[in-house]
Short mmCIF file of C-alpha atoms in Angstrom, two decimals:
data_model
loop_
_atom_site.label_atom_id
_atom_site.label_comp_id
_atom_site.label_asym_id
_atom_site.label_seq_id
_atom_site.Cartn_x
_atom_site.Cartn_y
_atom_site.Cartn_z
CA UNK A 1 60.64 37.57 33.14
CA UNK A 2 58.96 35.09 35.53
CA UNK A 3 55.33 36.15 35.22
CA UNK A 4 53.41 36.29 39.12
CA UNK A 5 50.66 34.37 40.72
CA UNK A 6 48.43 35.80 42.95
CA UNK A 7 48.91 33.87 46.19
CA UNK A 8 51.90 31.85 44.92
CA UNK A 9 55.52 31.76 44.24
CA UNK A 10 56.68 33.08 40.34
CA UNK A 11 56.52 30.17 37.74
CA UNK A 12 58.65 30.67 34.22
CA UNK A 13 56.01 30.27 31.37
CA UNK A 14 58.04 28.48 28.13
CA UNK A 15 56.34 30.49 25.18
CA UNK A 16 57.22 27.79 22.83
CA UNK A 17 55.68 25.37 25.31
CA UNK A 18 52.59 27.41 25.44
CA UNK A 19 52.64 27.98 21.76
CA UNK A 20 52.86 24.07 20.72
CA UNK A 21 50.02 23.68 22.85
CA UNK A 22 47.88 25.81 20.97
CA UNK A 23 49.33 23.95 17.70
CA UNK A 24 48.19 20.81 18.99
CA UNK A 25 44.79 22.28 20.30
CA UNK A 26 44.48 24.21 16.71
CA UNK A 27 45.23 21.19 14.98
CA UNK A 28 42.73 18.58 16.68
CA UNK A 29 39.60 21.30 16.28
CA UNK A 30 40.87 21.33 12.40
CA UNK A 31 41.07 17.38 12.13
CA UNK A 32 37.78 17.57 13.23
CA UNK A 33 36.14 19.56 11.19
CA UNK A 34 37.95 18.23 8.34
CA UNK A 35 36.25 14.65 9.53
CA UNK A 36 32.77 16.19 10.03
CA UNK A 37 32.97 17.82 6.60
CA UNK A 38 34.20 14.70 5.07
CA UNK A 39 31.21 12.89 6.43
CA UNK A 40 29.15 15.07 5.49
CA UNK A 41 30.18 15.22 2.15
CA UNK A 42 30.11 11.38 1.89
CA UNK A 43 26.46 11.18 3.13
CA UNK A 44 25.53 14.12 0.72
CA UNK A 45 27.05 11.71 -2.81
CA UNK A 46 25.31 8.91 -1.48
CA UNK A 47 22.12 10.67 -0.88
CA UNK A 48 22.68 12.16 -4.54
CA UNK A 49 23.23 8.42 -6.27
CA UNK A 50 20.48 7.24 -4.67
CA UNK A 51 18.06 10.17 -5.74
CA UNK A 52 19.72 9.72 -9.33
CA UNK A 53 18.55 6.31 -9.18
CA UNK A 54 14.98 6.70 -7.51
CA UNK A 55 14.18 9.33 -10.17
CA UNK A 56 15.33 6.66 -12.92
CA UNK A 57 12.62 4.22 -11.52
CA UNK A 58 9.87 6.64 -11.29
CA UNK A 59 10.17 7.72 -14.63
CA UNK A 60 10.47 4.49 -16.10
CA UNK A 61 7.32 3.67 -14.20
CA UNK A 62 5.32 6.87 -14.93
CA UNK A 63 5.99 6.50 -18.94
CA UNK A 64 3.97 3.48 -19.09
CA UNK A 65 1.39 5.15 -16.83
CA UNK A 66 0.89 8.27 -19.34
CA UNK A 67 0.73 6.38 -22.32
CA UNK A 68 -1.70 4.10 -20.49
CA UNK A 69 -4.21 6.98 -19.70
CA UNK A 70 -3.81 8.82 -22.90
CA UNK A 71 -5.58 5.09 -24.11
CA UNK A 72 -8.49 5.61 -21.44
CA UNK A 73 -8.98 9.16 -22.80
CA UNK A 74 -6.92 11.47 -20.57
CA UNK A 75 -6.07 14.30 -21.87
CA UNK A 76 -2.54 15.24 -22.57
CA UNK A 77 -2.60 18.44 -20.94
CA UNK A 78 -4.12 16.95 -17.71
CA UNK A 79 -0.91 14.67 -17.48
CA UNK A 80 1.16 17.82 -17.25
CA UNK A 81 1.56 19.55 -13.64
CA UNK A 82 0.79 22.99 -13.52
CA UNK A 83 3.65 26.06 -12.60
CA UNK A 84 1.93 26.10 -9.37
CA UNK A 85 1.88 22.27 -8.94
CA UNK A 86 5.52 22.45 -9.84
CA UNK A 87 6.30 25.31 -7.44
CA UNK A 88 4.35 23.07 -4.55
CA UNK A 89 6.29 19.98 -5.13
CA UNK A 90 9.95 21.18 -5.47
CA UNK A 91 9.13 23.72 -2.10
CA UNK A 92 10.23 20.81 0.39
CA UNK A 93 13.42 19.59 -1.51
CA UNK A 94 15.22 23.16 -1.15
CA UNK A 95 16.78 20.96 2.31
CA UNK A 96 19.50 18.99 -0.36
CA UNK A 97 19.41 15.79 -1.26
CA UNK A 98 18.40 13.95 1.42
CA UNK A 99 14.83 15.93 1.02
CA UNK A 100 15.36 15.21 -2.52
CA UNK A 101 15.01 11.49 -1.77
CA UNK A 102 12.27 11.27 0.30
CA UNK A 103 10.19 13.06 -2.28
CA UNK A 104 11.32 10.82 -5.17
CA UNK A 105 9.89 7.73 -2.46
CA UNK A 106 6.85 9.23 -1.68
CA UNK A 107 6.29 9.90 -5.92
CA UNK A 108 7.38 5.93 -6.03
CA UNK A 109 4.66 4.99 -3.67
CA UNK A 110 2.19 7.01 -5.62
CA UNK A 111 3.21 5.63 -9.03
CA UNK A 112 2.37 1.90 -7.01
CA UNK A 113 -1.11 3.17 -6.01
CA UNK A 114 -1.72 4.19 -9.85
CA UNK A 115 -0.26 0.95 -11.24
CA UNK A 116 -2.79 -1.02 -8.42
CA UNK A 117 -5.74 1.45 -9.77
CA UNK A 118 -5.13 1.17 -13.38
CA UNK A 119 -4.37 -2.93 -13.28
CA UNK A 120 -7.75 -3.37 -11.48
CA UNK A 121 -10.04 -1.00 -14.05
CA UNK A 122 -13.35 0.00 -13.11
CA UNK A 123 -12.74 -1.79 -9.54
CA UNK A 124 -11.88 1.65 -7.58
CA UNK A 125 -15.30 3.22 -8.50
CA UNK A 126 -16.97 0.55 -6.60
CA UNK A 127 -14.06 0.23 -3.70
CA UNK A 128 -15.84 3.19 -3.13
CA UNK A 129 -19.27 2.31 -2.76
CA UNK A 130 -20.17 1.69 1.02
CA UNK A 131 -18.98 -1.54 2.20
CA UNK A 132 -21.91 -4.06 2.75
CA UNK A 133 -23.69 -2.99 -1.34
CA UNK A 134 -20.04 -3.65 -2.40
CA UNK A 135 -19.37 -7.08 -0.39
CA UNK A 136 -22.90 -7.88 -1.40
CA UNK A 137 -21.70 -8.15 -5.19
CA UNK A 138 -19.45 -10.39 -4.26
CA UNK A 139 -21.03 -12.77 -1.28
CA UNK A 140 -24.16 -13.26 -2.97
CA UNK A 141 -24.00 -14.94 -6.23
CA UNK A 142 -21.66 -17.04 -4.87
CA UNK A 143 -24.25 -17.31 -1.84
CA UNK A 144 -26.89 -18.21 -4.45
CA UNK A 145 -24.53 -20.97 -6.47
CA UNK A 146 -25.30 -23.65 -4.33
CA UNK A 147 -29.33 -23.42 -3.87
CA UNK A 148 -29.27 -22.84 -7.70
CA UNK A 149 -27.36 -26.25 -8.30
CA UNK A 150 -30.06 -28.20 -5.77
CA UNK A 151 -32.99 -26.75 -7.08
CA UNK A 152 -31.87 -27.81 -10.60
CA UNK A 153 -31.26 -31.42 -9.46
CA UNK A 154 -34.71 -31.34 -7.65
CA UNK A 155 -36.79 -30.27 -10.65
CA UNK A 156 -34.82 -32.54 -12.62
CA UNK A 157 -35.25 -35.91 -10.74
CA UNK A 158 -37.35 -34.87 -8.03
CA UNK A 159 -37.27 -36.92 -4.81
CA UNK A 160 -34.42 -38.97 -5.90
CA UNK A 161 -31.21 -40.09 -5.22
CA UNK A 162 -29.21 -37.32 -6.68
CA UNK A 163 -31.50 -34.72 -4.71
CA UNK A 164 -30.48 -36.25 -1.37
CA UNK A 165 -26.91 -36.51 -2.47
CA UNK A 166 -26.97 -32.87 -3.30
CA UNK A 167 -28.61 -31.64 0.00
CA UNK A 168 -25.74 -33.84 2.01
CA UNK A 169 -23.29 -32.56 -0.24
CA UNK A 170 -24.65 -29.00 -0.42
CA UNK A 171 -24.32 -28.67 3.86
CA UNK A 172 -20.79 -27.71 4.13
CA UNK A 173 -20.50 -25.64 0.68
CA UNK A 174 -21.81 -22.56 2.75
CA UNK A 175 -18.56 -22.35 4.59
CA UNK A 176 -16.69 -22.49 1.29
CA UNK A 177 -18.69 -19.92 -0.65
CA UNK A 178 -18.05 -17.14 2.67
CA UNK A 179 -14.07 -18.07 2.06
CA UNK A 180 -13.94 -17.74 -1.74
CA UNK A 181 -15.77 -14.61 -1.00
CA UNK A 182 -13.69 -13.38 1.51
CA UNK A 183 -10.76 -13.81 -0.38
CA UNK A 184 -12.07 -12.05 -3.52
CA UNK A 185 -13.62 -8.78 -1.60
CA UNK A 186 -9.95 -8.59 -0.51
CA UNK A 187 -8.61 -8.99 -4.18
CA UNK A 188 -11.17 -7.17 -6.13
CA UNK A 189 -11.11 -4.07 -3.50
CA UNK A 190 -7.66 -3.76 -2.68
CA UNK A 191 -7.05 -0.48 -1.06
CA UNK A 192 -3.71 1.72 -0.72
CA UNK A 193 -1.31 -0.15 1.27
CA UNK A 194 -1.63 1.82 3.87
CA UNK A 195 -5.21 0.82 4.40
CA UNK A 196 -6.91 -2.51 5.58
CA UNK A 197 -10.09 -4.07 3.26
CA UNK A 198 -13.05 -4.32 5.30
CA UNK A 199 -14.31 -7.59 4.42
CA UNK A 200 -17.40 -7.80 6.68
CA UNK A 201 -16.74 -11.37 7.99
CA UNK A 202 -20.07 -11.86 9.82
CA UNK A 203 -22.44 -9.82 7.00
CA UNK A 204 -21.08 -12.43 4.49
CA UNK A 205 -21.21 -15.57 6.58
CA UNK A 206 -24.81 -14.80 6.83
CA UNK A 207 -25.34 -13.58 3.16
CA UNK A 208 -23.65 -17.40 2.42
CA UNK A 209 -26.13 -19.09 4.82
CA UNK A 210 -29.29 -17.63 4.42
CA UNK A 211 -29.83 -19.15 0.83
CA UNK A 212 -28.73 -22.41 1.92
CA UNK A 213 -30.61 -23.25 5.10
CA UNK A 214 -33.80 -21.74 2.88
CA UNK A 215 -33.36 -23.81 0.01
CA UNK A 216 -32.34 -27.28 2.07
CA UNK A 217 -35.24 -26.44 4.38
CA UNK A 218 -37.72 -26.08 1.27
CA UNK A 219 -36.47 -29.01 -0.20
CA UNK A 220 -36.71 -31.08 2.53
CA UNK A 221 -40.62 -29.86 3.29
CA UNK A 222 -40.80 -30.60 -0.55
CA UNK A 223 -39.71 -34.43 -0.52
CA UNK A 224 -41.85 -35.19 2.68
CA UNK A 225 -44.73 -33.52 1.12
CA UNK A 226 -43.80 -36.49 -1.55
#
């Protein structure tokens, strides 16, 4: 029977009509979710492989690491986490792989810092220290290199030619010592990479010139005194 409309003329609904409509409607909302969950499940395997591999490369790099500090005198127990340690660790991966990952990364970066620490030895104790002491072990003795090498010539030979030589020579070496200085305090005291070296620029520019404007103005009073 021709089904009304309110304020219109009858219109003749075709069931089947009606019926392949919600076929087609039924079938796009499945294709859909069939593509979601296929994309899903694509991004979940690759998220899997690459954990799979990530956990490969931290182990291989954390092997070396224990043997390492069982040589230093670690104790074995110490390089085993703790139940609780364990418990706080795996707490954010319960979100899949993809939280998985980002763990085995962070534990990557971590095994880098440890690598950086144990390649540079006893080097960490004093990246610790506060910054101008530490610089200081570096800027001075190669602030005090040059004055040493003039005031050996000068007792040597006195007011001769190889003591002038070394004062003309010795003028510029100031600059030299504050950039082999500045480029060890950055070496020596590396920090994590997510930190910048404070090299002091101007504290070891003046640690460099101090000695040498001393010495070259002493040894200058010295060979007029002469």
């Amino acid at each position: 029977m021709p089904a009304p409309r309110s304020g219109g003329p009858t219109v003749d609904v075709d069931p089947a009509g009606a019926a392949w409509a919600d076929y087609v409607a039924a079938a796009r909302q499945l294709d859909g979710v069939r593509r979601a969950a296929a994309t899903a499940a694509s991004e979940q395997a690759r998220s899997v492989a690459a954990a799979r591999e990530e956990l490969t490369a931290v182990r291989e790099r954390l092997a070396p690491q224990q043997s390492r500090l069982r040589e230093l005198g670690v104790p074995a127990i110490s390089l085993v986490p703790t139940p609780p340690e364990v418990t706080e660790a795996t707490r954010p991966m319960a979100a899949g792989p993809a939280a998985v990952l980002a763990a085995l990364r962070s534990a990557r970066g971590w095994a880098d810092s440890a690598d950086d620490s144990l390649a540079a030895r006893g080097l960490p104790r004093l990246a610790r220290w506060p910054v101008h002491p530490r610089n200081l072990l570096v800027y001075g003795p190669l602030a005090l290199l040059v004055p040493l090498v003039q005031l050996g010539l000068f007792l040597a030979t006195g007011t001769g030619p190889l003591t002038v030589l070394a004062l003309v020579v010795g003028l510029p070496l100031p600059a030299v010592a504050f950039m082999l200085g500045w480029l060890t305090v950055g070496r020596l005291f590396r920090p994590r990479p997510a930190d910048r070296v404070d090299r002091t620029p101007r504290f070891g520019a003046l640690v460099c010139l101090i000695p040498a404007v001393l010495t070259t103005a002493g040894l200058l009073l010295a060979m007029l005194a002469d």
